[in-house]
Coordinates of C-alpha atoms in Angstrom, one line a residue:
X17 CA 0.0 0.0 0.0
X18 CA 1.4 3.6 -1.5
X19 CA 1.5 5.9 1.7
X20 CA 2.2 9.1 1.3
X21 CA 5.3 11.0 3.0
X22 CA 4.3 13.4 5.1
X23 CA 6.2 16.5 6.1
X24 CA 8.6 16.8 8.4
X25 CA 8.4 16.8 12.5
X26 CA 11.2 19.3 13.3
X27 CA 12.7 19.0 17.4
X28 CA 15.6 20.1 19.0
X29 CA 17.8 18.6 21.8
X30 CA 20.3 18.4 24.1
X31 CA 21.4 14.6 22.8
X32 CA 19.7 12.4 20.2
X33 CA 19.6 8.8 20.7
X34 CA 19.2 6.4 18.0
X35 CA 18.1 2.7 19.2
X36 CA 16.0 1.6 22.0
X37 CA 17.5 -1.6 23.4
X38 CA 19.2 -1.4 26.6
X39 CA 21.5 0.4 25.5
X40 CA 19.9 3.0 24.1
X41 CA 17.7 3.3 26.9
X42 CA 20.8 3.2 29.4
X43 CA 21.8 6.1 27.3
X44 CA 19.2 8.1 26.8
X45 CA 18.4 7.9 31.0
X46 CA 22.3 8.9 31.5
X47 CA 22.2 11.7 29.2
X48 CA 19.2 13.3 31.1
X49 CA 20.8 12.7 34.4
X50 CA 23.4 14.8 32.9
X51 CA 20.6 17.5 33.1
X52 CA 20.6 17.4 29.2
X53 CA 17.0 17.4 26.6
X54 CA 16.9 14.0 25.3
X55 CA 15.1 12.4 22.3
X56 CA 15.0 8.8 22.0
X57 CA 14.4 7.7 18.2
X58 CA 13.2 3.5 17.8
X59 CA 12.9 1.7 14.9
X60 CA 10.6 -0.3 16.9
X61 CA 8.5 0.7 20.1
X62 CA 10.7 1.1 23.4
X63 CA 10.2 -1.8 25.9
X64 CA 9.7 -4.4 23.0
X65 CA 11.6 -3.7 20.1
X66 CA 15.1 -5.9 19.7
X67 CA 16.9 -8.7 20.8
X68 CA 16.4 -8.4 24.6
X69 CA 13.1 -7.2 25.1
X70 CA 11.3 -10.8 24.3
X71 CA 13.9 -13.0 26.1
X72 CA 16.2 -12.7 28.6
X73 CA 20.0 -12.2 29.3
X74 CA 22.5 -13.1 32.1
X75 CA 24.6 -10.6 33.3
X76 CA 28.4 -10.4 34.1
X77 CA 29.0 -10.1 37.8
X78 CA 31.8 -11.3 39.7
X79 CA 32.4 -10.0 43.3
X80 CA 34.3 -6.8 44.1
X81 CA 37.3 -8.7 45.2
X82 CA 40.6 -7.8 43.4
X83 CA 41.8 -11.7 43.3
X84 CA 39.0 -12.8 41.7
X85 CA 38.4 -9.6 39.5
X86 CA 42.2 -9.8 38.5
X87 CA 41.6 -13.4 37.6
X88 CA 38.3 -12.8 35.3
X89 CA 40.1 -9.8 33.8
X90 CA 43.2 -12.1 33.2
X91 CA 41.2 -15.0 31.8
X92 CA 39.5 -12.7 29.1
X93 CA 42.5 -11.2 27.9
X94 CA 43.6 -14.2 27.0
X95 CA 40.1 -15.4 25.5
X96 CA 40.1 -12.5 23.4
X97 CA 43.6 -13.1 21.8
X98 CA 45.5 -10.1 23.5
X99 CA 43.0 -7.4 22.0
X100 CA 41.2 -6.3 24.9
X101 CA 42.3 -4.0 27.5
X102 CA 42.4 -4.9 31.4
X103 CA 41.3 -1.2 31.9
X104 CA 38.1 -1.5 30.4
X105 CA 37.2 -5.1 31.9
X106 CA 37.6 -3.6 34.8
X107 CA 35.6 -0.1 34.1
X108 CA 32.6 -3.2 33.4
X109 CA 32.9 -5.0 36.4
X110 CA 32.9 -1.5 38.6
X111 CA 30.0 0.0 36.4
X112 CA 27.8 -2.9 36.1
X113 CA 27.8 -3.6 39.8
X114 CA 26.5 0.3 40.2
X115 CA 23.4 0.1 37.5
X116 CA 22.4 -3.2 38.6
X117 CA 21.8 -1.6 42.4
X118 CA 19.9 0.7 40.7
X119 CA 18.0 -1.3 38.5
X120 CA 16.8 -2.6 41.9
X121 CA 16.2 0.7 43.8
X122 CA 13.5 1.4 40.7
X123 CA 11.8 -1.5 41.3
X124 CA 13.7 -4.5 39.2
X125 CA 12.4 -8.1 41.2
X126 CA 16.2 -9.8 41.2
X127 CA 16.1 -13.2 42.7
X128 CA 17.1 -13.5 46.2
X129 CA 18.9 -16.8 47.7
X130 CA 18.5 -18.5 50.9
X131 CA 19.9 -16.5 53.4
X132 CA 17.9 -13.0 51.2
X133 CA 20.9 -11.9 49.4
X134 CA 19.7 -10.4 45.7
X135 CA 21.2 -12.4 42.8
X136 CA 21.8 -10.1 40.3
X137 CA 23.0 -12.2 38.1
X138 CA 20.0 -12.2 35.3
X139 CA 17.3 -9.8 33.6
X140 CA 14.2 -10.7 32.3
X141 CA 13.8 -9.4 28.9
X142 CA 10.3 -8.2 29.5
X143 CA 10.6 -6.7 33.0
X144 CA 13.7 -4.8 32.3
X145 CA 12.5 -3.4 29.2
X146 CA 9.3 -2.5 30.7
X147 CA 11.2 -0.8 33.4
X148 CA 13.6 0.7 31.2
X149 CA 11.4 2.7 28.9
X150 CA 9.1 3.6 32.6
X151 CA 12.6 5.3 33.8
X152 CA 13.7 6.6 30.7
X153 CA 10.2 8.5 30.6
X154 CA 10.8 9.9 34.1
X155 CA 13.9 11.4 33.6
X156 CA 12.3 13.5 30.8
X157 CA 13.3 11.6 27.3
X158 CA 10.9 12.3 24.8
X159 CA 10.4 9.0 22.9
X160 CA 9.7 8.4 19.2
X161 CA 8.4 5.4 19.0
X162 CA 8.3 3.4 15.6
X163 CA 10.2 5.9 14.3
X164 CA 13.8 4.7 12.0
X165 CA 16.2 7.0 11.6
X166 CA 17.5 7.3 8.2
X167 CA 20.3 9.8 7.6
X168 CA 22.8 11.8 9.9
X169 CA 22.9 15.9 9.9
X170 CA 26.4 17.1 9.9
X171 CA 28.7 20.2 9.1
X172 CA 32.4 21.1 9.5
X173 CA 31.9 21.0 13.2
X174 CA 31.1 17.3 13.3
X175 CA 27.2 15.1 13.7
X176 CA 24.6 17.0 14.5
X177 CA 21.5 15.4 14.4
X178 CA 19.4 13.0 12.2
X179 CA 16.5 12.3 10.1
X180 CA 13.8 10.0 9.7
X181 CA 10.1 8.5 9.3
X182 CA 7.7 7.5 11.5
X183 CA 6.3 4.2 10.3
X184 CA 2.1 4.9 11.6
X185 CA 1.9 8.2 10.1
X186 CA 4.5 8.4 7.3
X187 CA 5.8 11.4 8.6
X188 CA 9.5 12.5 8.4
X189 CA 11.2 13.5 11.5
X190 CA 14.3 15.5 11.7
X191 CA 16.0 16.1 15.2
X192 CA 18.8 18.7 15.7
X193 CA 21.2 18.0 18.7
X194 CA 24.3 18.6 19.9
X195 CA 25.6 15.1 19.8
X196 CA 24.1 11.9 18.6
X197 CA 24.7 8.6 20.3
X198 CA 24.3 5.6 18.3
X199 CA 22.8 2.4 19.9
X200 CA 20.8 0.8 16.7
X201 CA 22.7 -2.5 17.3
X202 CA 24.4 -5.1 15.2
X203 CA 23.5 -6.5 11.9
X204 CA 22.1 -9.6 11.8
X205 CA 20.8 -9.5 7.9
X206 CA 17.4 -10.9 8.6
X207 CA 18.4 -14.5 9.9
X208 CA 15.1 -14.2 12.0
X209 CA 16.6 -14.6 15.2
X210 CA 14.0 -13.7 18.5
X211 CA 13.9 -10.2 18.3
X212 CA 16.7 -9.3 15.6
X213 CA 15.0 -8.6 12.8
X214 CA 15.4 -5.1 13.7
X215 CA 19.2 -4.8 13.6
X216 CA 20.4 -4.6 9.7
X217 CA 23.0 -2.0 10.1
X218 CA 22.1 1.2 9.0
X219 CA 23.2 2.5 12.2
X220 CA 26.8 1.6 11.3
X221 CA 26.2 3.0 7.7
X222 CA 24.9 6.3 8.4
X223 CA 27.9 6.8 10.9
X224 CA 30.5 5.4 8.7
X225 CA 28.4 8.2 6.0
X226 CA 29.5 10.8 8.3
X227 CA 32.8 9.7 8.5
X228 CA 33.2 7.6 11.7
X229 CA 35.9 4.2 11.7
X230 CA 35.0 0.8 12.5
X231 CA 37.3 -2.1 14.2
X232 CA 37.2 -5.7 14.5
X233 CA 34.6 -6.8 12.1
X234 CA 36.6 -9.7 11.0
X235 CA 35.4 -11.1 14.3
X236 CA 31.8 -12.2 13.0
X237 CA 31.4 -16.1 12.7
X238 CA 29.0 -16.8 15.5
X239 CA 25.8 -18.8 14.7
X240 CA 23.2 -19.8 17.2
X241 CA 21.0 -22.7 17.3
X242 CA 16.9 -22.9 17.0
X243 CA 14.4 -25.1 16.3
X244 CA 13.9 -24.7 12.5
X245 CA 10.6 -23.6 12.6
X246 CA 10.9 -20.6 15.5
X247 CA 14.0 -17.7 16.0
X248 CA 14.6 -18.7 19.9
X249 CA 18.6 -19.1 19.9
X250 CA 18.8 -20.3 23.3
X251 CA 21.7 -22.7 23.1
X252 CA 22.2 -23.6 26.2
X253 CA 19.1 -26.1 26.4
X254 CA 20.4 -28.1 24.9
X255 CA 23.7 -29.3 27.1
X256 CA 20.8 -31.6 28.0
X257 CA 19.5 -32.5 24.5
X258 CA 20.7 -35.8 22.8
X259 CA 21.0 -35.1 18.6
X260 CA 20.3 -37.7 16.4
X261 CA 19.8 -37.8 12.7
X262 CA 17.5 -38.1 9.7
X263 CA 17.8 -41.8 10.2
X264 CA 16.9 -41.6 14.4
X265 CA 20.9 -42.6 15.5
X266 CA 22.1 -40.4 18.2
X267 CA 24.8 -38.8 16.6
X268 CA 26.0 -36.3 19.6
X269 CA 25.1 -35.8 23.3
X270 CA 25.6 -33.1 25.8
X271 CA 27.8 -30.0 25.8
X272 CA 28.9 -28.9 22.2
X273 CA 32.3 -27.7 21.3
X274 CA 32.4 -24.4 19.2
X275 CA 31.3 -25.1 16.0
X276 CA 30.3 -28.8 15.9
X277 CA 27.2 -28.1 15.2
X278 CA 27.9 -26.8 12.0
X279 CA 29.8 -29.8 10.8
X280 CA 27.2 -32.2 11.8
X281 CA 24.7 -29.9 9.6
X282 CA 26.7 -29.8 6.7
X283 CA 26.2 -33.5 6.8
X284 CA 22.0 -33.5 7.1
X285 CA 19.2 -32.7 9.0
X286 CA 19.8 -32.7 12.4
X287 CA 17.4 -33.3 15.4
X288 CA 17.3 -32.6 19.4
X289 CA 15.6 -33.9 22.3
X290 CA 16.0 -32.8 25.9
X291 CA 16.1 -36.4 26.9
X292 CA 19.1 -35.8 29.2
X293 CA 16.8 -33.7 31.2
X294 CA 15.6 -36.9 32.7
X295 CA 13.7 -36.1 35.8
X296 CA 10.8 -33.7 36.7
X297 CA 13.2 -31.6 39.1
X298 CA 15.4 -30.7 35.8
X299 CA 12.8 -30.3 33.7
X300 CA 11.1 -27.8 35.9
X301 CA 14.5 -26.4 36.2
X302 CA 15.0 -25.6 32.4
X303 CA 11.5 -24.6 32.0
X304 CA 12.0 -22.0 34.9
X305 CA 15.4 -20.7 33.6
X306 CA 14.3 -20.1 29.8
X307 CA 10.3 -20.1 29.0
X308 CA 10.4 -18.8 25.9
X309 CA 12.4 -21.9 24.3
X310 CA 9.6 -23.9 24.9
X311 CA 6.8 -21.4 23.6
X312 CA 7.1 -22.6 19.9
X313 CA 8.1 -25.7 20.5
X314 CA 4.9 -26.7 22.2
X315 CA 2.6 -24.7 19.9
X316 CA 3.7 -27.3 17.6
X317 CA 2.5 -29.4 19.5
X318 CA 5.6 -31.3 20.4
X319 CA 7.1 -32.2 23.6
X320 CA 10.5 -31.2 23.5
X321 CA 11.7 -33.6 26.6
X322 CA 10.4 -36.6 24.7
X323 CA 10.3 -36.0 20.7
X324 CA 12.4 -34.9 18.4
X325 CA 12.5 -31.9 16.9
X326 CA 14.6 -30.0 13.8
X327 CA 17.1 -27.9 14.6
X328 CA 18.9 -24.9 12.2
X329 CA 21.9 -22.4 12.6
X330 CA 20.9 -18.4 13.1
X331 CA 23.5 -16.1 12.1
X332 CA 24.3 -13.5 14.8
X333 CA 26.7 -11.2 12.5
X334 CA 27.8 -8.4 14.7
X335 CA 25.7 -8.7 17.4
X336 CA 27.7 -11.3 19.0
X337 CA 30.6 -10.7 17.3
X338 CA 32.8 -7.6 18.5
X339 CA 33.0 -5.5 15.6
X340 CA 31.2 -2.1 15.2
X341 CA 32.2 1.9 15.8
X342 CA 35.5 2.3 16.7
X343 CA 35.7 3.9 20.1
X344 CA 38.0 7.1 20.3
X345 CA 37.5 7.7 24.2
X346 CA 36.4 6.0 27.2
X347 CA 32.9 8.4 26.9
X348 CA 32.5 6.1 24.1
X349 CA 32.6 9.0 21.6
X350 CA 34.2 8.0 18.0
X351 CA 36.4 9.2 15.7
X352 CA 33.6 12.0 14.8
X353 CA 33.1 15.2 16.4
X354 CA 29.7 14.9 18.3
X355 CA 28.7 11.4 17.5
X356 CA 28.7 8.3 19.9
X357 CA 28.5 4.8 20.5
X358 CA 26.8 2.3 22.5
X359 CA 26.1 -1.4 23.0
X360 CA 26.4 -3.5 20.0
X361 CA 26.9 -0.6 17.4
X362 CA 30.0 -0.2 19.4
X363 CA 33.3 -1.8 18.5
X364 CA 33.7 -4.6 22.0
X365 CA 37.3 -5.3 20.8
X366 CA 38.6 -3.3 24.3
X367 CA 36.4 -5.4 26.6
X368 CA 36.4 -9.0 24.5
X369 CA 38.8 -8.9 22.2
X370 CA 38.5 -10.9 19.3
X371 CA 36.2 -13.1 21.0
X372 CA 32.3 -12.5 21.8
X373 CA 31.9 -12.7 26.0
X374 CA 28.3 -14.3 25.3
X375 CA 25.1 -12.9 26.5
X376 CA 26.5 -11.8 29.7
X377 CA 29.6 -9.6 28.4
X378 CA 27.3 -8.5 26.2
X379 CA 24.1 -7.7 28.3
X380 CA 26.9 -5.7 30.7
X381 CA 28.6 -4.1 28.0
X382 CA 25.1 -2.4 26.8
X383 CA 24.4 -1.1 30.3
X384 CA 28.1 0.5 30.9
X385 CA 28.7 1.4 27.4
X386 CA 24.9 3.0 27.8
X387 CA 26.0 5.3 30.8
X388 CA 29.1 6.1 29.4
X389 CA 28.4 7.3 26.2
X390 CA 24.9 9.3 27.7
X391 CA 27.0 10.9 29.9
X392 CA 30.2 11.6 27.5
X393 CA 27.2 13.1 24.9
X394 CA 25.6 15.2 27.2
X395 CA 28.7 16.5 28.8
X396 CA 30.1 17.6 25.3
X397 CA 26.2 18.9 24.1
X398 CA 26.5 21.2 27.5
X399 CA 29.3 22.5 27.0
X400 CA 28.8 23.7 23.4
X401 CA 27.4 27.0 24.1
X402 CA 25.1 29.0 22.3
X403 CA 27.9 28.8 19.5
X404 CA 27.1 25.2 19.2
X405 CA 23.5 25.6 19.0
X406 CA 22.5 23.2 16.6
X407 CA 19.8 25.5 14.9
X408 CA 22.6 27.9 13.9
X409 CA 24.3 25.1 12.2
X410 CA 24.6 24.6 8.5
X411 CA 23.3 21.4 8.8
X412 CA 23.2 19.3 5.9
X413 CA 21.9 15.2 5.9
X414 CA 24.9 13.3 4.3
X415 CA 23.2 9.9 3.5
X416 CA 23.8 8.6 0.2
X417 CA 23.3 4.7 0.2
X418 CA 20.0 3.3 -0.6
X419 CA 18.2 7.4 -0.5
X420 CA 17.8 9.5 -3.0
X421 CA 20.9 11.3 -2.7
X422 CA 22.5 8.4 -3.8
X423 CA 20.0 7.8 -7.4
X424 CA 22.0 7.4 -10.5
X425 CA 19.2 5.6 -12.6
X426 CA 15.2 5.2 -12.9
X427 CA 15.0 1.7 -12.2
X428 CA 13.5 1.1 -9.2
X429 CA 15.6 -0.6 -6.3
X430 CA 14.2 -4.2 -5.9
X431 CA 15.1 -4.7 -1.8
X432 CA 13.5 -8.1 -1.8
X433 CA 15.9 -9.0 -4.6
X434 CA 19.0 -7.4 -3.1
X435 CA 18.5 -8.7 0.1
X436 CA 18.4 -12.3 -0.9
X437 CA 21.6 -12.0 -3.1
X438 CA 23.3 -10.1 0.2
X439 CA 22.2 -13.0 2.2
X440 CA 23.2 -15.7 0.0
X441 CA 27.2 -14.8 0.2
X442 CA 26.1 -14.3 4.1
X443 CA 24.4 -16.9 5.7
X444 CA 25.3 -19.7 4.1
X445 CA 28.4 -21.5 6.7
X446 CA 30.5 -22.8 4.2
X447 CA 31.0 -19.2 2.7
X448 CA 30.3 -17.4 6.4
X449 CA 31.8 -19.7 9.0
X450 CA 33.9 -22.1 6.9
X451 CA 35.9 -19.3 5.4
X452 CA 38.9 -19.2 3.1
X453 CA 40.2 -16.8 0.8
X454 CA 38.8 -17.9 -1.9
X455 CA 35.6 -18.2 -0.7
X456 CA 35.3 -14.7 1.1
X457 CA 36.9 -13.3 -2.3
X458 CA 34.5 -14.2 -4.0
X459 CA 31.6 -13.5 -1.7
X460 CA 33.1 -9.7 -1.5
X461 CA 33.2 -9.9 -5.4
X462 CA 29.2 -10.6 -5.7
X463 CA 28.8 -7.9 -3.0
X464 CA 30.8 -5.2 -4.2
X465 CA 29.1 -5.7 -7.8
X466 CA 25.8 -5.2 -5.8
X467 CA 26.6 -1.7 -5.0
X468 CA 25.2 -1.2 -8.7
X469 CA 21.4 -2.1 -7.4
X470 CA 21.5 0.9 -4.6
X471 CA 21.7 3.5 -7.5
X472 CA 17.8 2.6 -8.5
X473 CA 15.0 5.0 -7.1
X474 CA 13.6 4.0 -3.7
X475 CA 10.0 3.2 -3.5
X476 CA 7.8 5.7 -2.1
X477 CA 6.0 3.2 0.4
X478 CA 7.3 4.0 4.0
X479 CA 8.6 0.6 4.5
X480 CA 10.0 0.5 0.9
X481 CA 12.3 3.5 2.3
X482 CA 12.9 1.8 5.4
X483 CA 13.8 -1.2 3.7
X484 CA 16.0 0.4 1.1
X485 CA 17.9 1.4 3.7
X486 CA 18.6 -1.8 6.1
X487 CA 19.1 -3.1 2.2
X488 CA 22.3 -0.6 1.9
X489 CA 22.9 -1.1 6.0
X490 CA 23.4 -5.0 5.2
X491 CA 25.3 -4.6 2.0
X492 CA 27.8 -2.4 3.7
X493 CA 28.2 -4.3 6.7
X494 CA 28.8 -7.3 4.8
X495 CA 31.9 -5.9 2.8
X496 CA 33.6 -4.6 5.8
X497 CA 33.4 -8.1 7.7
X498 CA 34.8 -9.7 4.3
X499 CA 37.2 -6.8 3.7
X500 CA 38.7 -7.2 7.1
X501 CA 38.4 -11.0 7.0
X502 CA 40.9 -10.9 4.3
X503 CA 43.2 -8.4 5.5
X504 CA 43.3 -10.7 9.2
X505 CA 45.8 -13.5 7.6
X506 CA 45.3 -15.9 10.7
X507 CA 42.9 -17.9 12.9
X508 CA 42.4 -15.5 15.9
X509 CA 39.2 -16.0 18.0
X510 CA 35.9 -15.5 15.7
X511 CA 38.0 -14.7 12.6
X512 CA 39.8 -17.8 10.6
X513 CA 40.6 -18.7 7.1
X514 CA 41.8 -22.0 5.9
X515 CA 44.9 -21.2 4.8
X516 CA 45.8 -19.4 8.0
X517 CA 44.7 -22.1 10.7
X518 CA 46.9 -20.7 13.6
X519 CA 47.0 -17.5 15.1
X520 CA 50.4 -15.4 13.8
X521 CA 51.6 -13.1 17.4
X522 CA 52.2 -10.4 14.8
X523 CA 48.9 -9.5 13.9
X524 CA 48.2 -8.7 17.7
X525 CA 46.7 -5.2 16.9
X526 CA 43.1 -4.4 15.5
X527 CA 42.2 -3.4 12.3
X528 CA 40.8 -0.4 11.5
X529 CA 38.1 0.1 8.5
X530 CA 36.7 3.2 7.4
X531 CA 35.1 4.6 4.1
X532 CA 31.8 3.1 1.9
X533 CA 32.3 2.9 -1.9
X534 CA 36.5 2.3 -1.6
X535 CA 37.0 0.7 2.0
X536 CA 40.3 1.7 3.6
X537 CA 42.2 -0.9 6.0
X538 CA 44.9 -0.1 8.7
X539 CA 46.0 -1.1 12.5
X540 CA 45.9 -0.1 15.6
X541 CA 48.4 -0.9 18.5
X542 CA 46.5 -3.6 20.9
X543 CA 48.3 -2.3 24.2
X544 CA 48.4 -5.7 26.3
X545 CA 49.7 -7.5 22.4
X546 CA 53.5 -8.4 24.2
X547 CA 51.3 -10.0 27.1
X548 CA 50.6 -12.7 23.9
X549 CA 54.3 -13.5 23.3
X550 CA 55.0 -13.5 27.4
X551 CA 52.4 -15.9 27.5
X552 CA 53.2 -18.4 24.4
X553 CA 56.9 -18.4 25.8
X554 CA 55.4 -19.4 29.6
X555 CA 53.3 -22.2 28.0
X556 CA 56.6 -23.6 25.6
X557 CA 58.5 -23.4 28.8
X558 CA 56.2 -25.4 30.9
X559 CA 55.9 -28.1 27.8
X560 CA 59.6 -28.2 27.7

């Protein structure tokens, strides 16, 4: 249905936030504690919208004990291949412990154990959303729900604001702020993971449009298991499923080593059952700790602790990879005047390295990444003066990809075309998680000749716009993974190629991307990287 594009809705802030995931909301809450005017912009409606809001997510939390935070901070350091820095593990494990006392002063109903301590040590996606969006409205954020941002504002004094559309009435938006923070999430190209259809990268696109860097989006190999026929990628059921094949034979049971469920796909169908869940006690356990796997499952009308049912890969992309915005600052600003980064729009390289810390790394990183870069915005919008008022700015939008700025022919831009093709070089593992040079050459080649398809007119439906855009948001994204994949000539946590099976101590720094059309690649100095060669020398030593 033709909808007609309204004109525009014209505010002006303090900070705009882009995204409404934790993140987001963590951001747009520390921003007006700040004492700054906040607009929160959602592609989706605040409380609901992305990967969080319908699930759950543990939460990082170790005790504030130095032996044991040394230890933790150690151990991920290591994980994370020497990329990460012991600074900002730390900074995690400080802030998180501060929100999460919070969470519970507003209300949040943490578990307590026997003796009534509070276990913070997990979020319900539903309450904590709920609660999120109740405080962020307290502290004064005006919301727009259902409401995509499309293009940054900028001038010669850095971001400045953004545009979009608001989905129920077709009318453009366009909010002018001081500085921008940037929480729209991963990219996930439309795997149809719980909750992710949302995140297809635009975020990163319209910041990279504005001239911001990326890092570490080689590391993006992480798939997630599901029951074919839903998107709940809650793995960890099923460390008490049995697999079996097309035939009925068990072929696999219990804990799973990093990618051997992939191999046993590429070989056929495979099947689970909880069966190792064998008593009432553990299955009232699992049912208690993760609901929502068994939702679909049992509107199918199958019994997921007796029969046997399909089971597929979801790709994650960046969201539980580590690459995104490259961070410039502990306020989480980037390399752009004005414009910051949260959650998983943010390069994690300093707190995980090359390797994703799971839900719980992740869930803590949106909280403290949140604050920070709410308060680092706000801090910078309140000090700009009058001679930063954003209304006296030559402002200009400076999106191009998949908008009519960037038409160079009539022919209308077929998205449901484009994104297929995208995700065929993307989803499939032996291009994606199987990678070798070849492969990922060639899967870069197809994408970059792609680029041609953005330069068609965008359809004038609102979701035709939207979907233009997450079109050039995914296409984007998936060049700079490949593009860096290349350029990372080792096996290093979530990045590998065939040739390179073993991780090479000289590529101990992080690679830095930047630009759209030509994409630049260069380094940056990892600062714990002699730790790595310490460490192999301690391990030979010990062997000897």
């Amino acid at each position: 249905m033709s909808v007609t594009i309204e004109s525009a809705t014209t505010l002006t802030a303090d900070v705009l936030v882009l995204g409404g995931g934790p993140a987001g909301a963590w951001a747009a809450w520390s921003a007006a504690a700040e004492g700054a005017s906040v607009v929160l912009a959602d592609k989706g409606y605040v409380g609901t919208s992305g990967a969080t809001a319908p699930g759950g997510t543990t939460l990082l939390v170790i005790p504030p004990v130095a032996e044991l935070r040394e230890q933790a901070v150690q151990a991920r350091l290591k994980a994370g291949g020497y990329l990460s820095e012991n600074a900002w593990i730390h900074r995690v494990l400080d802030e998180v412990e501060i929100r999460l006392r919070l969470l519970e002063d507003w209300g949040y109903p943490f578990r307590k154990d026997e003796r009534g301590e509070t276990l913070r040590t997990h979020l319900h996606g539903p309450e904590y959303m709920k609660l999120m969006r109740r405080a962020v409205r307290k502290a004064g954020v005006r919301i727009l729900d259902q409401s995509p941002a499309l293009e940054l504002l900028a001038d010669e004094h850095g971001v400045g604001g953004a545009r979009g559309i608001d989905r129920l009435t077709g009318r453009t938006w366009e909010v002018r702020a001081h500085a921008v923070v940037v929480a729209t999430g991963g990219c996930t190209f439309l795997s149809k993971g719980l909750g992710c259809n949302v995140l297809t990268g635009e975020g990163l696109l319209m910041s990279a449009e504005a001239g911001a860097e990326l890092s570490g989006m080689e590391f993006s190999r992480q798939y997630a298991p599901s029951y074919a026929d839903g998107s709940v990628t809650r793995g960890r059921m099923l460390a008490w499923s049995t697999l079996y094949d097309a035939a009925g034979r068990s072929i696999h049971a219990g804990d799973r080593t990093f990618g051997s469920m992939h191999k046993l796909l590429l070989e056929g169908p495979v099947y689970a059952s909880i069966d190792l869940a064998d008593t009432d006690e553990k299955r009232r356990f699992l049912r208690q700790a993760h609901p929502i796997f068994f939702m679909p499952l049992e509107r199918a009308g199958i019994d997921p602790f007796k029969d046997k049912f399909p089971l597929t890969l979801r790709y994650e992309g960046t969201m539980r990879g580590t690459g995104g915005l490259r961070l410039a600052g502990e306020d989480c600003r980037t390399t752009v005047a004005g414009l910051y980064a949260a959650g998983d729009a943010a390069s994690r390289e300093r707190v995980m390295g090359a390797v994703s810390g799971g839900g719980a790394y992740n869930a803590s990183w949106a909280i403290c990444s949140g604050c920070w870069s709410g308060r680092g915005a706000a801090r910078h919008a309140l000090g700009a003066g009058k001679s930063g008022d954003p209304d006296r700015r030559a402002l200009q939008p400076v999106g191009r990809h998949g908008l009519d700025a960037g038409r160079e022919t009539d022919a209308p831009i077929d998205t449901t075309a484009l994104v297929g093709d995208i995700q065929r070089d993307v989803l499939p593992l032996n291009i994606n998680f199987y990678r070798s040079e070849s492969g990922i050459a060639g899967a870069l080649g197809r994408l970059d000749a792609l680029r041609e398809a953005l330069g068609g007119s965008v359809p004038g439906t609102v979701q035709g716009r939207v979907r233009a855009r997450e079109a050039a948001g995914m296409l984007t994204v998936a060049r700079w993974m490949y593009t860096a994949a290349l350029a990372r000539k080792e096996t290093r946590g979530l990045a590998a190629l065939a040739e390179y099976p073993a991780l090479d101590p000289r590529q101990t720094h992080r690679l830095i991307l930047s630009g759209i059309d030509e994409i630049a690649v260069g380094t940056e100095r990892a600062p714990h990287a002699e730790e790595l060669g310490r460490a192999d020398g301690q391990a030979k030593g010990e062997a000897s």
